[in-house]
CSV table of C-alpha atoms in Angstrom, one decimal:
chain,number,residue,atom,x,y,z
T,1,MET,CA,85.0,-75.8,48.2
T,2,ALA,CA,85.6,-76.9,51.1
T,3,ASP,CA,85.1,-80.5,51.3
T,4,PRO,CA,81.7,-81.1,54.1
T,5,PHE,CA,83.4,-84.3,56.1
T,6,LYS,CA,86.1,-81.9,56.7
T,7,ASP,CA,85.0,-78.9,58.2
T,8,GLY,CA,82.0,-81.3,60.2
T,9,PRO,CA,83.0,-81.9,64.3
T,10,LEU,CA,85.2,-84.5,64.7
T,11,LYS,CA,82.1,-87.3,66.4
T,12,ALA,CA,84.6,-90.3,67.6
T,13,VAL,CA,87.8,-92.0,67.6
T,14,GLN,CA,88.6,-95.8,66.4
T,15,VAL,CA,92.4,-96.7,67.0
T,16,GLU,CA,93.5,-99.9,65.7
T,17,ALA,CA,94.4,-102.7,67.9
T,18,LEU,CA,97.9,-102.4,67.2
T,19,VAL,CA,98.2,-99.1,68.6
T,20,VAL,CA,96.4,-99.9,72.0
T,21,MET,CA,99.6,-102.7,72.8
T,22,LYS,CA,102.1,-100.3,71.5
T,23,ILE,CA,100.8,-97.4,74.3
T,24,ILE,CA,99.9,-99.9,76.8
T,25,LYS,CA,103.9,-101.5,76.1
T,26,HIS,CA,105.1,-98.0,76.2
T,27,CYS,CA,103.4,-96.2,79.2
T,28,SER,CA,104.3,-99.9,81.5
T,29,GLN,CA,107.6,-99.5,80.1
T,30,VAL,CA,108.8,-95.8,81.7
T,31,PHE,CA,105.6,-95.7,85.2
T,32,PRO,CA,106.1,-94.4,86.4
T,33,THR,CA,107.6,-91.9,84.7
T,34,THR,CA,104.8,-90.3,82.3
T,35,ALA,CA,105.1,-91.5,78.8
T,36,THR,CA,104.3,-89.5,75.5
T,37,GLY,CA,104.5,-90.9,72.0
T,38,PHE,CA,102.2,-89.0,68.5
T,39,LEU,CA,99.8,-90.9,66.3
T,40,VAL,CA,99.0,-91.2,62.7
T,41,GLY,CA,96.1,-91.3,61.2
T,42,MET,CA,93.5,-90.7,58.5
T,43,ASP,CA,90.2,-88.2,59.4
T,44,VAL,CA,87.6,-90.8,57.4
T,45,GLN,CA,83.9,-88.3,57.8
T,46,GLY,CA,84.3,-87.2,61.4
T,47,THR,CA,85.8,-90.4,62.1
T,48,LEU,CA,89.4,-90.3,63.5
T,49,GLN,CA,91.1,-92.9,62.9
T,50,ALA,CA,95.0,-93.7,64.7
T,51,THR,CA,96.1,-96.5,62.2
T,52,ASN,CA,100.3,-96.7,63.7
T,53,SER,CA,102.1,-94.6,67.3
T,54,PHE,CA,105.8,-93.5,67.6
T,55,PRO,CA,107.2,-92.8,71.0
T,56,PHE,CA,108.5,-89.9,71.1
T,57,PRO,CA,112.9,-90.5,72.0
T,58,THR,CA,113.5,-89.9,75.6
T,59,ILE,CA,115.9,-88.0,77.2
T,60,ASP,CA,118.0,-89.1,79.6
T,61,ILE,CA,118.2,-87.2,83.0
T,62,PRO,CA,122.1,-86.6,84.6
T,63,SER,CA,122.0,-87.3,88.4
T,64,THR,CA,123.5,-85.5,90.7
T,65,ASP,CA,125.9,-87.0,93.6
T,66,GLY,CA,124.5,-91.0,93.1
T,67,HIS,CA,120.6,-89.5,92.6
T,68,HIS,CA,118.3,-89.3,89.3
T,69,ASP,CA,115.8,-87.1,89.5
T,70,ASN,CA,112.3,-88.9,89.0
T,71,ASN,CA,110.5,-85.6,88.7
T,72,ALA,CA,112.5,-83.9,86.0
T,73,ALA,CA,112.1,-86.6,82.9
T,74,SER,CA,108.7,-87.1,84.1
T,75,ASN,CA,108.8,-83.6,83.6
T,76,LEU,CA,110.8,-84.0,80.2
T,77,ALA,CA,108.9,-86.2,79.1
T,78,ALA,CA,105.7,-84.5,79.6
T,79,ALA,CA,106.4,-81.5,77.5
T,80,ALA,CA,108.5,-83.5,75.0
T,81,PRO,CA,105.5,-83.3,73.2
T,82,ARG,CA,106.0,-79.8,71.9
T,83,ALA,CA,109.8,-80.4,72.1
T,84,LYS,CA,111.2,-78.8,69.1
T,85,VAL,CA,113.4,-81.9,68.4
T,86,ASN,CA,110.4,-84.0,68.8
T,87,ALA,CA,108.6,-81.9,66.4
T,88,ALA,CA,111.6,-82.7,63.7
T,89,TYR,CA,111.2,-86.0,64.5
T,90,GLN,CA,107.4,-85.8,63.9
T,91,VAL,CA,108.1,-84.6,60.5
T,92,GLU,CA,111.4,-86.8,59.8
T,93,MET,CA,108.2,-90.1,60.1
T,94,ILE,CA,106.0,-89.2,58.4
T,95,ARG,CA,108.1,-88.3,56.0
T,96,ASN,CA,109.7,-91.8,55.9
T,97,LEU,CA,106.4,-93.3,56.2
T,98,ARG,CA,104.6,-91.3,52.9
T,99,GLU,CA,107.5,-92.9,51.1
T,100,VAL,CA,106.3,-96.2,52.1
T,101,ASN,CA,102.5,-95.1,51.4
T,102,ILE,CA,101.3,-95.7,54.8
T,103,ASP,CA,99.1,-93.6,56.3
T,104,ALA,CA,101.1,-90.6,57.2
T,105,ASN,CA,98.2,-87.5,58.9
T,106,ASN,CA,98.9,-85.9,62.3
T,107,VAL,CA,96.1,-86.9,63.9
T,108,GLY,CA,97.2,-86.8,68.1
T,109,TRP,CA,99.4,-87.5,70.6
T,110,TYR,CA,98.7,-90.2,73.9
T,111,THR,CA,99.8,-89.6,77.1
T,112,GLY,CA,100.0,-92.2,80.2
T,113,ALA,CA,98.3,-91.6,83.3
T,114,SER,CA,98.8,-92.9,87.2
T,115,MET,CA,95.1,-92.6,89.1
T,116,GLY,CA,93.3,-91.0,86.8
T,117,ASN,CA,96.1,-87.7,87.3
T,118,PHE,CA,96.2,-86.1,83.9
T,119,VAL,CA,93.8,-82.5,84.1
T,120,ASN,CA,97.5,-80.7,84.6
T,121,LEU,CA,99.3,-77.5,82.1
T,122,ASN,CA,101.7,-80.1,80.4
T,123,MET,CA,98.0,-81.6,79.0
T,124,ILE,CA,96.9,-78.4,78.3
T,125,GLU,CA,99.4,-76.9,76.7
T,126,ASN,CA,100.5,-80.4,74.7
T,127,GLN,CA,97.2,-80.2,73.1
T,128,TYR,CA,96.7,-76.6,72.5
T,129,TYR,CA,100.3,-76.7,70.7
T,130,TYR,CA,98.2,-79.6,68.6
T,131,GLN,CA,95.1,-77.8,67.8
T,132,LYS,CA,96.9,-74.4,67.0
T,133,ASP,CA,99.6,-75.1,65.2
T,134,LEU,CA,99.9,-78.8,63.7
T,135,ASN,CA,96.5,-79.9,62.6
T,136,GLU,CA,93.0,-79.0,64.3
T,137,ARG,CA,91.7,-82.0,64.0
T,138,THR,CA,93.4,-83.4,66.5
T,139,VAL,CA,92.9,-85.5,69.8
T,140,ALA,CA,94.9,-86.6,73.2
T,141,ILE,CA,94.5,-89.9,74.1
T,142,VAL,CA,94.6,-91.2,77.7
T,143,HIS,CA,96.0,-94.6,79.2
T,144,ASP,CA,95.8,-94.5,82.6
T,145,VAL,CA,98.3,-97.4,83.5
T,146,SER,CA,97.2,-97.9,88.0
T,147,ARG,CA,93.2,-98.4,86.1
T,148,SER,CA,94.5,-101.4,83.8
T,149,SER,CA,96.3,-103.3,86.5
T,150,GLN,CA,92.8,-103.7,87.6
T,151,GLY,CA,91.7,-105.9,84.7
T,152,SER,CA,89.7,-103.2,83.2
T,153,LEU,CA,91.4,-101.4,80.0
T,154,SER,CA,91.7,-97.9,80.9
T,155,LEU,CA,91.9,-95.6,76.7
T,156,ARG,CA,89.9,-92.3,76.7
T,157,ALA,CA,90.6,-90.3,74.3
T,158,PHE,CA,89.9,-85.9,74.6
T,159,ARG,CA,89.9,-82.2,72.7
T,160,LEU,CA,90.0,-79.0,74.1
T,161,SER,CA,86.3,-77.6,73.5
T,162,PRO,CA,86.4,-73.9,70.9
T,163,ALA,CA,85.9,-71.8,74.7
T,164,PHE,CA,88.8,-72.1,75.8
T,165,MET,CA,90.9,-72.8,72.9
T,166,ALA,CA,90.2,-68.9,72.3
T,167,ALA,CA,90.9,-68.1,76.1
T,168,TYR,CA,94.3,-69.2,76.4
T,169,LYS,CA,94.8,-67.5,73.1
T,170,GLU,CA,93.8,-64.7,74.9
T,171,ALA,CA,96.0,-65.6,78.2
T,172,LYS,CA,93.6,-63.8,80.1
T,173,PHE,CA,91.8,-66.1,82.9
T,174,THR,CA,90.8,-63.3,85.6
T,175,THR,CA,86.9,-63.6,87.1
T,176,GLU,CA,85.6,-60.9,84.5
T,177,SER,CA,86.9,-62.1,81.5
T,178,LEU,CA,85.4,-65.9,82.8
T,179,GLN,CA,82.0,-64.3,83.5
T,180,LYS,CA,82.5,-62.9,80.5
T,181,SER,CA,82.7,-65.7,78.0
T,182,ASN,CA,81.1,-67.9,80.6
T,183,LEU,CA,83.7,-70.7,80.6
T,184,ARG,CA,83.3,-72.7,83.2
T,185,TYR,CA,85.7,-75.8,84.6
T,186,GLN,CA,83.7,-78.6,82.6
T,187,ASP,CA,83.9,-76.7,79.3
T,188,ILE,CA,87.2,-77.8,79.6
T,189,LEU,CA,87.6,-80.9,77.8
T,190,VAL,CA,86.0,-83.0,75.5
T,191,GLU,CA,85.8,-87.2,75.8
T,192,LEU,CA,85.4,-88.4,72.4
T,193,PRO,CA,83.8,-91.6,72.5
T,194,LEU,CA,87.2,-94.6,71.5
T,195,THR,CA,86.4,-97.8,69.7
T,196,ILE,CA,89.2,-99.8,69.4
T,197,HIS,CA,89.3,-101.7,65.5
T,198,ASN,CA,90.9,-104.8,64.8
T,199,SER,CA,92.8,-105.2,60.5
T,200,HIS,CA,90.8,-107.0,58.1
T,201,LEU,CA,93.9,-109.1,58.6
T,202,LEU,CA,93.2,-110.4,62.0
T,203,THR,CA,89.4,-111.3,61.7
T,204,SER,CA,89.9,-113.6,58.2
T,205,PHE,CA,92.2,-115.3,61.1
T,206,LEU,CA,89.7,-115.5,63.7
T,207,HIS,CA,87.2,-116.9,61.6
T,208,GLN,CA,89.4,-119.7,59.8
T,209,LEU,CA,90.6,-121.1,63.1
T,210,PRO,CA,89.7,-125.0,63.5
T,211,SER,CA,87.1,-124.7,66.1
T,212,LYS,CA,84.5,-122.2,65.9
T,213,PRO,CA,83.7,-120.0,68.8
T,214,PRO,CA,80.6,-120.5,71.3
T,215,SER,CA,78.3,-118.5,70.7
T,216,SER,CA,77.1,-118.1,74.5
T,217,GLU,CA,78.6,-117.4,78.1
T,218,LEU,CA,81.1,-120.3,78.8
T,219,PRO,CA,81.8,-121.4,82.3
T,220,PHE,CA,83.5,-120.0,85.1
T,221,PRO,CA,85.4,-123.1,86.7
T,222,ILE,CA,84.9,-123.3,89.7
T,223,ASP,CA,88.4,-124.0,91.7
T,224,LEU,CA,91.5,-125.0,89.9
T,225,ALA,CA,90.9,-128.9,90.2
T,226,ALA,CA,88.1,-127.8,87.5
T,227,ILE,CA,90.5,-126.9,85.4
T,228,SER,CA,93.0,-129.5,85.4
T,229,ASP,CA,90.4,-132.1,85.8
T,230,LYS,CA,89.1,-132.6,82.0
T,231,SER,CA,87.8,-135.8,83.1
T,232,PRO,CA,83.4,-135.7,81.4
T,233,ASN,CA,83.5,-137.6,84.7
T,234,ASN,CA,83.7,-134.7,87.2
T,235,VAL,CA,81.7,-133.8,88.7
T,236,SER,CA,81.5,-130.4,89.8
T,237,VAL,CA,80.1,-128.5,92.8
T,238,PRO,CA,76.9,-126.4,91.7
T,239,LEU,CA,76.8,-124.2,94.8
T,240,TYR,CA,80.7,-123.7,95.6
T,241,PRO,CA,81.3,-121.2,98.7
T,242,ASN,CA,83.6,-118.2,96.9
T,243,PHE,CA,85.2,-116.6,100.0
T,244,ASP,CA,86.3,-113.4,97.8
T,245,SER,CA,83.0,-112.0,97.6
T,246,LEU,CA,82.6,-111.7,101.9
T,247,ASP,CA,86.3,-109.9,101.4
T,248,LEU,CA,85.6,-106.0,103.0
T,249,SER,CA,89.6,-105.0,102.5
T,250,ILE,CA,88.7,-101.2,100.8
T,251,ASP,CA,90.3,-101.7,97.0
T,252,PRO,CA,94.0,-100.2,96.8
T,253,PHE,CA,93.2,-98.3,93.7
T,254,LEU,CA,90.0,-96.9,95.6
T,255,GLU,CA,91.6,-95.3,98.6
T,256,LYS,CA,94.5,-94.5,96.9
T,257,THR,CA,92.1,-92.4,94.6
T,258,CYS,CA,90.6,-91.3,97.7
T,259,ASP,CA,93.6,-88.7,99.3
T,260,LEU,CA,94.4,-87.7,95.5
T,261,LEU,CA,91.0,-86.2,95.7
T,262,LEU,CA,91.4,-84.8,99.4
T,263,ASP,CA,94.7,-83.6,98.3
T,264,SER,CA,93.7,-81.9,95.0
T,265,ILE,CA,90.7,-80.2,97.3
T,266,GLU,CA,93.6,-78.8,99.9
T,267,THR,CA,95.2,-77.1,96.8
T,268,HIS,CA,91.8,-75.2,96.2
T,269,HIS,CA,91.4,-74.4,99.6
T,270,THR,CA,95.1,-72.9,99.3
T,271,GLU,CA,94.0,-71.3,96.0
T,272,LEU,CA,90.8,-69.7,97.6
T,273,ASN,CA,93.3,-68.5,100.6
T,274,ASN,CA,95.2,-66.7,97.9
T,275,TYR,CA,91.7,-65.1,96.1
T,276,GLN,CA,91.0,-63.8,99.1
T,277,TYR,CA,95.0,-62.3,100.0
T,278,TYR,CA,93.9,-60.3,96.4
T,279,GLN,CA,90.7,-59.7,97.1
T,280,ARG,CA,91.7,-57.7,100.7
T,281,GLN,CA,95.1,-55.7,99.2
T,282,LEU,CA,92.9,-54.6,96.5
T,283,GLY,CA,89.6,-53.5,99.0
T,284,ARG,CA,92.8,-52.2,100.4
T,285,GLU,CA,94.6,-50.4,97.8
T,286,GLN,CA,90.8,-48.7,96.4
T,287,ALA,CA,90.3,-47.0,100.0
T,288,LYS,CA,94.0,-45.4,99.7
T,289,ILE,CA,92.7,-44.2,96.7
T,290,THR,CA,89.7,-42.8,97.2
T,291,ALA,CA,91.1,-40.8,100.0
T,292,TRP,CA,94.0,-40.0,97.9
T,293,GLN,CA,91.0,-38.8,95.2
T,294,GLN,CA,88.8,-36.9,97.7
T,295,LYS,CA,91.9,-34.7,99.5
T,296,ARG,CA,93.6,-33.5,95.9
T,297,LYS,CA,89.7,-32.9,94.6
T,298,ALA,CA,89.3,-30.8,98.3
T,299,GLU,CA,93.0,-29.4,97.5
T,300,ASN,CA,92.0,-28.2,93.9
T,301,ALA,CA,89.1,-26.4,95.0
T,302,SER,CA,90.7,-24.4,97.9
T,303,ARG,CA,93.4,-24.3,94.7
T,304,ALA,CA,90.3,-22.4,92.9
T,305,LEU,CA,89.1,-20.2,95.0
T,306,ALA,CA,92.6,-18.4,95.7
T,307,LYS,CA,92.4,-18.5,92.0
T,308,GLN,CA,95.6,-20.9,91.4
T,309,SER,CA,95.6,-23.1,88.7
T,310,PRO,CA,94.7,-27.1,89.6
T,311,LEU,CA,96.8,-29.9,89.9
T,312,PRO,CA,95.9,-32.7,88.1
T,313,GLU,CA,94.1,-35.6,89.4
T,314,ASP,CA,95.2,-39.0,87.5
T,315,GLU,CA,98.4,-38.9,90.0
T,316,TRP,CA,96.9,-41.6,91.5
T,317,THR,CA,98.7,-43.9,88.7
T,318,ARG,CA,102.0,-43.5,89.7
T,319,LEU,CA,101.3,-43.3,93.5
T,320,PHE,CA,99.5,-46.6,93.9
T,321,LYS,CA,99.9,-49.3,92.7
T,322,LEU,CA,97.0,-52.5,92.7
T,323,PRO,CA,97.9,-55.5,93.6
T,324,GLN,CA,98.0,-58.1,90.2
T,325,GLU,CA,95.0,-60.8,90.1
T,326,PRO,CA,96.3,-64.5,90.1
T,327,ASN,CA,95.8,-66.1,86.6
T,328,ARG,CA,92.4,-68.3,87.1
T,329,LEU,CA,93.9,-71.1,85.1
T,330,GLU,CA,95.0,-73.4,88.0
T,331,VAL,CA,91.9,-73.4,89.9
T,332,MET,CA,90.1,-74.3,86.9
T,333,LEU,CA,92.3,-77.4,85.9
T,334,ASN,CA,92.6,-78.2,89.9
T,335,SER,CA,88.7,-78.2,89.6
T,336,ARG,CA,88.8,-80.3,86.4
T,337,GLN,CA,91.2,-82.9,87.9
T,338,VAL,CA,88.9,-82.6,91.2
T,339,GLU,CA,85.8,-84.0,89.2
T,340,GLN,CA,87.7,-86.7,87.5
T,341,TYR,CA,88.6,-88.3,91.2
T,342,ALA,CA,85.1,-88.4,92.1
T,343,ARG,CA,84.0,-90.1,88.6
T,344,GLN,CA,86.3,-92.2,89.8
T,345,VAL,CA,85.7,-92.5,93.7
T,346,ASP,CA,81.8,-93.2,92.5
T,347,GLY,CA,82.4,-95.9,90.5
T,348,PHE,CA,84.5,-97.8,92.8
T,349,THR,CA,82.2,-97.5,96.0
T,350,ALA,CA,79.3,-99.9,94.3
T,351,ALA,CA,81.1,-102.7,95.1
T,352,VAL,CA,82.2,-101.4,98.9
T,353,ALA,CA,79.0,-99.6,100.1
T,354,SER,CA,76.9,-102.9,99.3
T,355,LYS,CA,79.7,-104.7,101.0
T,356,MET,CA,79.3,-102.8,104.3
T,357,PHE,CA,75.4,-102.2,104.6
T,358,THR,CA,75.6,-106.1,103.9
T,359,VAL,CA,77.6,-106.5,107.6
T,360,LYS,CA,76.4,-103.6,109.0
T,361,SER,CA,74.6,-105.3,111.9
T,362,ASN,CA,78.3,-106.8,113.0
T,363,LEU,CA,80.3,-104.1,112.4
T,364,LEU,CA,77.7,-101.6,115.0
T,365,PRO,CA,76.7,-103.9,117.8
T,366,GLY,CA,73.8,-101.1,119.2
T,367,ASP,CA,71.7,-101.7,115.6
T,368,SER,CA,71.9,-104.7,116.0
T,369,GLU,CA,68.5,-106.7,116.2
T,370,PRO,CA,67.7,-108.5,119.6
């Protein structure tokens, strides 16, 4: 009898705090090289619980002429989840975990990213390998190291949609197949809500602290003297000026994201030009085929009047070769990456736009009132 909890769709992902710390440490240590590892845990009533994680073994790239190829090392690390050596490593680690009675179910893998750049062919192939060969109920956790360095933890969980899994299995990403399946770039990845969970032991420790945690929000110190001087006679100024909020410099994370957004848009235009070139070639070849077929029909008509056997009319398949349509998968992934960059820019422009509107009269003297 089928288990209703196993057959139901995944609703959320719950990650232990220990797993979060291990992912952050691993991704930060190897940055800017891509960090990858696998997750173990359990599937409980539609919630995928990741209770432990292990990084994949690193592969040393031999240096040539005293130079180390960072791109080759990053590509090997990005493809590590589906490597045969690492597959055997996962099996061995899961077997060892079962011997000590620890959660030993493969629930997915994790990867590090920079500036939100994670929608690529390596991630798609890795997640497809996990959902198809290892376990269908697996997720890919993406940790953005650059975004987390700004003070906000970036940890997201993704899965491949069933429609994209079916299309990727057929390996047909042509215009005709995409129109039939109605597959869009928004349908490639499905994001699941992710929560961080603390163990009962840590929760008990927090409740046993000597001092009771404050129930209200603590006031922020106004300067360094307020932190160092704890005297009750020290009277703080209620409205201490904070010039950091008046800083008009744009966040470097926003600048770099805009640069990457422009690069992705240029890549999209390049792919568009390639597709237009394919359409022009296809039109020329089809015009040649049509002219040849009309000529052959005229020849057969004249041969029929002369009571001769007609010539075959399907020789054009041997004489003419139609150009092959470029794969549309790269265009879809690039469009999904453009959407990711646009969301990041939208999230960072709120504070910058308010500052610019505030000082608009000083930046543009012509708009200032007399």
